[in-house]
Amino acid sequence: MAIASLIAGNWKMFKGPAEATSFVSALSPAVAAAANELDVVVCPPPVSLGAALQAGAANVQVFAQNVHWAEAGAFTGEVSVSMLVELGVAGTLVGHSERRQLFGETDETTAARMVAARAGGLQVIACVGELEAEREAGETEAVLERQVGALADAADDLDGLVVAYEPVWAIGTGRVATVEQAQEAHAVVRRILPVPVLYGGSVKPDNAHELLGMPDVDGALVGGASLDVASFAAVCAAGARSS
Ligand code: 13P
């Protein structure tokens, strides 16, 4: 049995359409074995979603990185659920810490995006996680209770919903949460919202198996290591490997 259920690669603002097509075409055979046991997802930037889908890889799902809560309207720079569904996108991230920190996303906007996406049939990976200062102040549990509580209050049903715990101090820093820190945070998330919980923050091929082996870690949301076919395939293989 696989030790993870879902491994997602968040490309952030990397890879245009041509690269998206060639990447997914190369990734598909590289994850053939792993994808028999778990879901493999890539999250390209909006302009590359169509190209990633056109690669036609049945074993690689394509998710957006964000979606708006309104059906249509004067929301410059945003994308609606129905636009993503029309393209064939299967799901979306919401509330990534870069959205929260750099673009003013809140618990409320994150929840609104989640609700609209679920209502439109998209799977959702909702991201939560504490800042370094919050962890140092002993506030991790309170932050998670607030962030996950806002999702739990808004969610009509939990089907199709996944939470990604991404401690902000571990994102793109090479600093990874210890397996105990990840397990502890995941248990808090799952107490409030009983859905699969992914870990994100400097997941690499060499730490993935240990992290994914923890009982409340159901998968990974991978940034930097998802930009290379071999390293992302290695993380997927680690998740597919029995403990
Ligand atoms: P890194 O894996 O580069 O730390 O990024 C994590 C992340 O933010 C995934 O959403």
Short mmCIF file of C-alpha atoms and ligand atoms in Angstrom, two decimals:
data_model
loop_
_atom_site.label_atom_id
_atom_site.label_comp_id
_atom_site.label_asym_id
_atom_site.label_seq_id
_atom_site.Cartn_x
_atom_site.Cartn_y
_atom_site.Cartn_z
CA MET A 1 0.00 0.00 0.00
CA ALA A 2 1.19 3.51 -0.78
CA ILE A 3 2.13 5.71 2.17
CA ALA A 4 0.62 8.82 0.54
CA SER A 5 -2.57 9.49 -1.37
CA LEU A 6 -1.69 12.68 -3.28
CA ILE A 7 1.51 14.39 -4.39
CA ALA A 8 1.03 17.84 -5.92
CA GLY A 9 3.61 20.07 -7.59
CA ASN A 10 3.05 23.81 -7.26
CA TRP A 11 4.96 25.43 -10.10
CA LYS A 12 4.29 28.95 -8.78
CA MET A 13 5.30 31.52 -11.47
CA PHE A 14 7.46 29.11 -13.47
CA LYS A 15 6.97 27.36 -16.84
CA GLY A 16 5.14 28.88 -19.79
CA PRO A 17 2.90 26.87 -22.14
CA ALA A 18 5.60 25.19 -24.24
CA GLU A 19 7.52 24.05 -21.19
CA ALA A 20 4.31 22.90 -19.51
CA THR A 21 3.48 20.58 -22.40
CA SER A 22 6.95 19.07 -22.61
CA PHE A 23 7.20 18.72 -18.82
CA VAL A 24 3.89 16.87 -18.46
CA SER A 25 4.72 14.66 -21.46
CA ALA A 26 8.00 13.67 -19.78
CA LEU A 27 6.48 13.38 -16.30
CA SER A 28 3.72 10.98 -17.30
CA PRO A 29 5.95 7.94 -18.02
CA ALA A 30 8.27 8.88 -15.14
CA VAL A 31 5.40 8.56 -12.62
CA ALA A 32 3.68 5.60 -14.29
CA ALA A 33 4.26 3.24 -11.37
CA ALA A 34 3.60 5.81 -8.62
CA ALA A 35 0.40 7.03 -10.28
CA ASN A 36 -1.07 3.54 -9.95
CA GLU A 37 -1.00 4.02 -6.18
CA LEU A 38 -1.55 7.74 -5.59
CA ASP A 39 -2.83 10.89 -7.31
CA VAL A 40 -0.17 12.95 -9.11
CA VAL A 41 -1.09 16.61 -9.61
CA VAL A 42 0.65 19.58 -11.21
CA CYS A 43 -0.39 23.21 -10.64
CA PRO A 44 0.87 25.35 -13.54
CA PRO A 45 0.37 29.12 -13.81
CA PRO A 46 -2.96 30.08 -15.46
CA VAL A 47 -1.58 30.66 -18.98
CA SER A 48 -0.03 27.16 -18.97
CA LEU A 49 -3.08 25.19 -17.77
CA GLY A 50 -4.38 24.50 -21.28
CA ALA A 51 -0.96 23.42 -22.52
CA ALA A 52 -0.49 21.09 -19.53
CA LEU A 53 -3.88 19.52 -20.27
CA GLN A 54 -3.12 19.21 -23.96
CA ALA A 55 -0.19 16.94 -23.11
CA GLY A 56 -2.99 14.40 -22.58
CA ALA A 57 -1.42 12.57 -19.64
CA ALA A 58 -4.19 10.50 -18.05
CA ASN A 59 -2.08 9.86 -14.93
CA VAL A 60 -1.23 13.52 -14.21
CA GLN A 61 -4.05 15.76 -12.99
CA VAL A 62 -3.91 19.49 -13.63
CA PHE A 63 -4.95 21.95 -10.92
CA ALA A 64 -4.94 25.77 -10.94
CA GLN A 65 -3.07 27.78 -8.30
CA ASN A 66 -6.04 29.98 -7.43
CA VAL A 67 -9.63 30.77 -8.43
CA HIS A 68 -12.09 33.60 -7.75
CA TRP A 69 -15.36 33.17 -5.85
CA ALA A 70 -17.57 35.09 -8.29
CA GLU A 71 -19.01 33.53 -11.43
CA ALA A 72 -17.95 36.55 -13.52
CA GLY A 73 -17.45 40.26 -13.09
CA ALA A 74 -15.07 43.20 -12.90
CA PHE A 75 -12.22 41.38 -11.15
CA THR A 76 -9.12 42.22 -13.17
CA GLY A 77 -6.52 39.50 -13.14
CA GLU A 78 -8.79 36.83 -11.66
CA VAL A 79 -10.14 33.57 -13.13
CA SER A 80 -13.53 31.97 -12.43
CA VAL A 81 -14.43 28.39 -11.59
CA SER A 82 -16.40 27.91 -14.80
CA MET A 83 -13.43 29.09 -16.88
CA LEU A 84 -11.25 26.44 -15.27
CA VAL A 85 -13.93 23.77 -15.67
CA GLU A 86 -14.30 24.69 -19.35
CA LEU A 87 -10.57 24.10 -19.83
CA GLY A 88 -10.79 20.69 -18.15
CA VAL A 89 -8.92 21.62 -14.97
CA ALA A 90 -9.66 19.16 -12.14
CA GLY A 91 -8.98 21.26 -9.07
CA THR A 92 -7.26 24.26 -7.55
CA LEU A 93 -5.09 25.45 -4.71
CA VAL A 94 -6.53 28.22 -2.53
CA GLY A 95 -4.98 30.34 0.22
CA HIS A 96 -1.34 29.59 -0.53
CA SER A 97 0.89 31.49 1.90
CA GLU A 98 2.36 33.53 -0.97
CA ARG A 99 -1.19 34.65 -1.79
CA ARG A 100 -1.82 35.46 1.86
CA GLN A 101 1.49 37.26 2.44
CA LEU A 102 2.05 39.03 -0.88
CA PHE A 103 -1.46 39.54 -2.23
CA GLY A 104 -3.60 40.17 0.80
CA GLU A 105 -5.55 36.91 0.90
CA THR A 106 -7.32 36.33 4.19
CA ASP A 107 -9.03 33.42 5.89
CA GLU A 108 -12.30 34.83 4.51
CA THR A 109 -11.22 35.14 0.87
CA THR A 110 -9.59 31.72 1.06
CA ALA A 111 -12.82 30.19 2.35
CA ALA A 112 -14.88 32.00 -0.32
CA ARG A 113 -12.60 30.66 -3.05
CA MET A 114 -12.85 27.15 -1.60
CA VAL A 115 -16.66 27.24 -1.44
CA ALA A 116 -17.02 28.46 -5.03
CA ALA A 117 -14.55 25.89 -6.33
CA ARG A 118 -16.30 23.00 -4.58
CA ALA A 119 -19.71 24.22 -5.73
CA GLY A 120 -18.39 24.16 -9.30
CA GLY A 121 -17.03 20.64 -8.92
CA LEU A 122 -13.33 21.44 -8.58
CA GLN A 123 -11.23 19.57 -6.06
CA VAL A 124 -9.58 21.94 -3.59
CA ILE A 125 -6.23 21.98 -1.81
CA ALA A 126 -6.59 24.69 0.85
CA CYS A 127 -3.26 25.89 2.25
CA VAL A 128 -2.57 26.84 5.86
CA GLY A 129 0.54 27.35 7.96
CA GLU A 130 2.17 29.56 10.55
CA LEU A 131 4.87 32.22 10.15
CA GLU A 132 8.23 31.73 11.83
CA ALA A 133 7.45 34.43 14.42
CA GLU A 134 4.16 32.72 15.22
CA ARG A 135 5.91 29.39 15.78
CA GLU A 136 8.54 31.05 17.97
CA ALA A 137 5.80 32.72 20.00
CA GLY A 138 4.16 29.34 20.59
CA GLU A 139 1.14 30.31 18.48
CA THR A 140 1.23 27.53 15.88
CA GLU A 141 -1.80 25.68 17.20
CA ALA A 142 -3.85 28.89 17.58
CA VAL A 143 -2.97 30.01 14.03
CA LEU A 144 -3.96 26.63 12.61
CA GLU A 145 -7.18 26.62 14.62
CA ARG A 146 -8.06 30.04 13.17
CA GLN A 147 -7.11 29.22 9.57
CA VAL A 148 -8.60 25.72 9.48
CA GLY A 149 -11.60 26.84 11.55
CA ALA A 150 -12.49 29.37 8.85
CA LEU A 151 -12.44 26.58 6.25
CA ALA A 152 -14.45 24.24 8.46
CA ASP A 153 -17.10 26.90 9.14
CA ALA A 154 -17.51 27.59 5.42
CA ALA A 155 -17.36 24.05 4.03
CA ASP A 156 -20.73 22.47 3.20
CA ASP A 157 -19.30 19.03 2.85
CA LEU A 158 -15.78 17.70 3.03
CA ASP A 159 -15.80 15.70 -0.17
CA GLY A 160 -13.12 16.81 -2.61
CA LEU A 161 -11.35 18.92 0.01
CA VAL A 162 -7.71 18.51 1.04
CA VAL A 163 -5.70 20.76 3.36
CA ALA A 164 -1.99 21.46 2.83
CA TYR A 165 -0.04 22.36 5.96
CA GLU A 166 2.85 24.55 4.82
CA PRO A 167 4.83 26.20 7.63
CA VAL A 168 5.84 29.51 6.03
CA TRP A 169 9.38 29.32 7.45
CA ALA A 170 9.93 26.05 5.56
CA ILE A 171 8.83 27.30 2.13
CA GLY A 172 11.68 27.75 -0.31
CA THR A 173 14.18 27.95 2.54
CA GLY A 174 15.58 24.43 2.57
CA ARG A 175 14.46 24.27 6.21
CA VAL A 176 12.02 21.45 6.60
CA ALA A 177 9.73 20.76 9.54
CA THR A 178 10.84 17.79 11.60
CA VAL A 179 8.60 14.79 11.22
CA GLU A 180 7.38 15.42 14.78
CA GLN A 181 6.49 19.06 13.99
CA ALA A 182 4.67 18.00 10.83
CA GLN A 183 2.81 15.19 12.57
CA GLU A 184 1.78 17.48 15.45
CA ALA A 185 0.47 20.21 13.12
CA HIS A 186 -1.34 17.70 10.92
CA ALA A 187 -3.09 16.23 13.93
CA VAL A 188 -4.34 19.74 14.85
CA VAL A 189 -5.63 20.29 11.29
CA ARG A 190 -7.36 16.93 11.20
CA ARG A 191 -8.99 17.43 14.60
CA ILE A 192 -10.80 20.47 13.13
CA LEU A 193 -11.25 19.25 9.56
CA PRO A 194 -11.19 15.48 9.01
CA VAL A 195 -9.82 15.52 5.46
CA PRO A 196 -6.51 14.38 3.91
CA VAL A 197 -3.62 16.66 4.95
CA LEU A 198 -0.57 17.27 2.75
CA TYR A 199 2.75 18.58 4.04
CA GLY A 200 4.53 21.35 2.10
CA GLY A 201 7.79 23.19 2.71
CA SER A 202 11.14 22.11 1.23
CA VAL A 203 9.97 18.61 0.38
CA LYS A 204 12.75 16.92 -1.59
CA PRO A 205 13.43 13.37 -2.78
CA ASP A 206 15.70 12.75 0.21
CA ASN A 207 13.23 13.79 2.95
CA ALA A 208 9.94 12.78 1.32
CA HIS A 209 9.80 9.18 2.46
CA GLU A 210 10.34 10.01 6.13
CA LEU A 211 7.78 12.85 6.13
CA LEU A 212 5.21 10.84 4.20
CA GLY A 213 5.62 7.94 6.59
CA MET A 214 4.03 9.90 9.47
CA PRO A 215 0.50 8.73 10.29
CA ASP A 216 -1.29 12.05 9.67
CA VAL A 217 0.75 13.06 6.59
CA ASP A 218 -1.30 11.99 3.56
CA GLY A 219 0.78 13.51 0.82
CA ALA A 220 2.93 16.46 -0.18
CA LEU A 221 2.64 19.86 -1.84
CA VAL A 222 6.00 20.38 -3.51
CA GLY A 223 7.41 23.68 -4.80
CA GLY A 224 11.02 23.82 -6.00
CA ALA A 225 11.49 20.06 -6.31
CA SER A 226 8.41 19.82 -8.55
CA LEU A 227 10.06 21.88 -11.30
CA ASP A 228 12.34 19.06 -12.37
CA VAL A 229 10.88 15.84 -13.80
CA ALA A 230 13.37 13.53 -12.09
CA SER A 231 13.10 15.09 -8.64
CA PHE A 232 9.28 15.33 -8.74
CA ALA A 233 9.04 11.74 -9.96
CA ALA A 234 11.33 10.72 -7.08
CA VAL A 235 9.03 12.41 -4.54
CA CYS A 236 6.05 10.63 -6.11
CA ALA A 237 7.92 7.33 -5.93
CA ALA A 238 8.69 7.97 -2.25
CA GLY A 239 4.98 8.44 -1.59
CA ALA A 240 4.10 5.27 -3.44
CA ARG A 241 6.63 3.18 -1.53
CA SER A 242 5.39 1.07 1.35
CA SER A 243 6.87 1.96 4.73
P1 13P B 1 9.14 24.60 -1.63
O1 13P B 1 8.94 23.11 -1.82
O2 13P B 1 9.94 25.23 -2.72
O3 13P B 1 9.63 24.91 -0.26
O4 13P B 1 7.69 25.27 -1.76
C1 13P B 1 6.64 24.77 -1.01
C2 13P B 1 5.38 25.38 -1.47
O5 13P B 1 5.12 26.54 -1.24
C3 13P B 1 4.43 24.53 -2.24
O6 13P B 1 3.20 25.15 -2.37
#
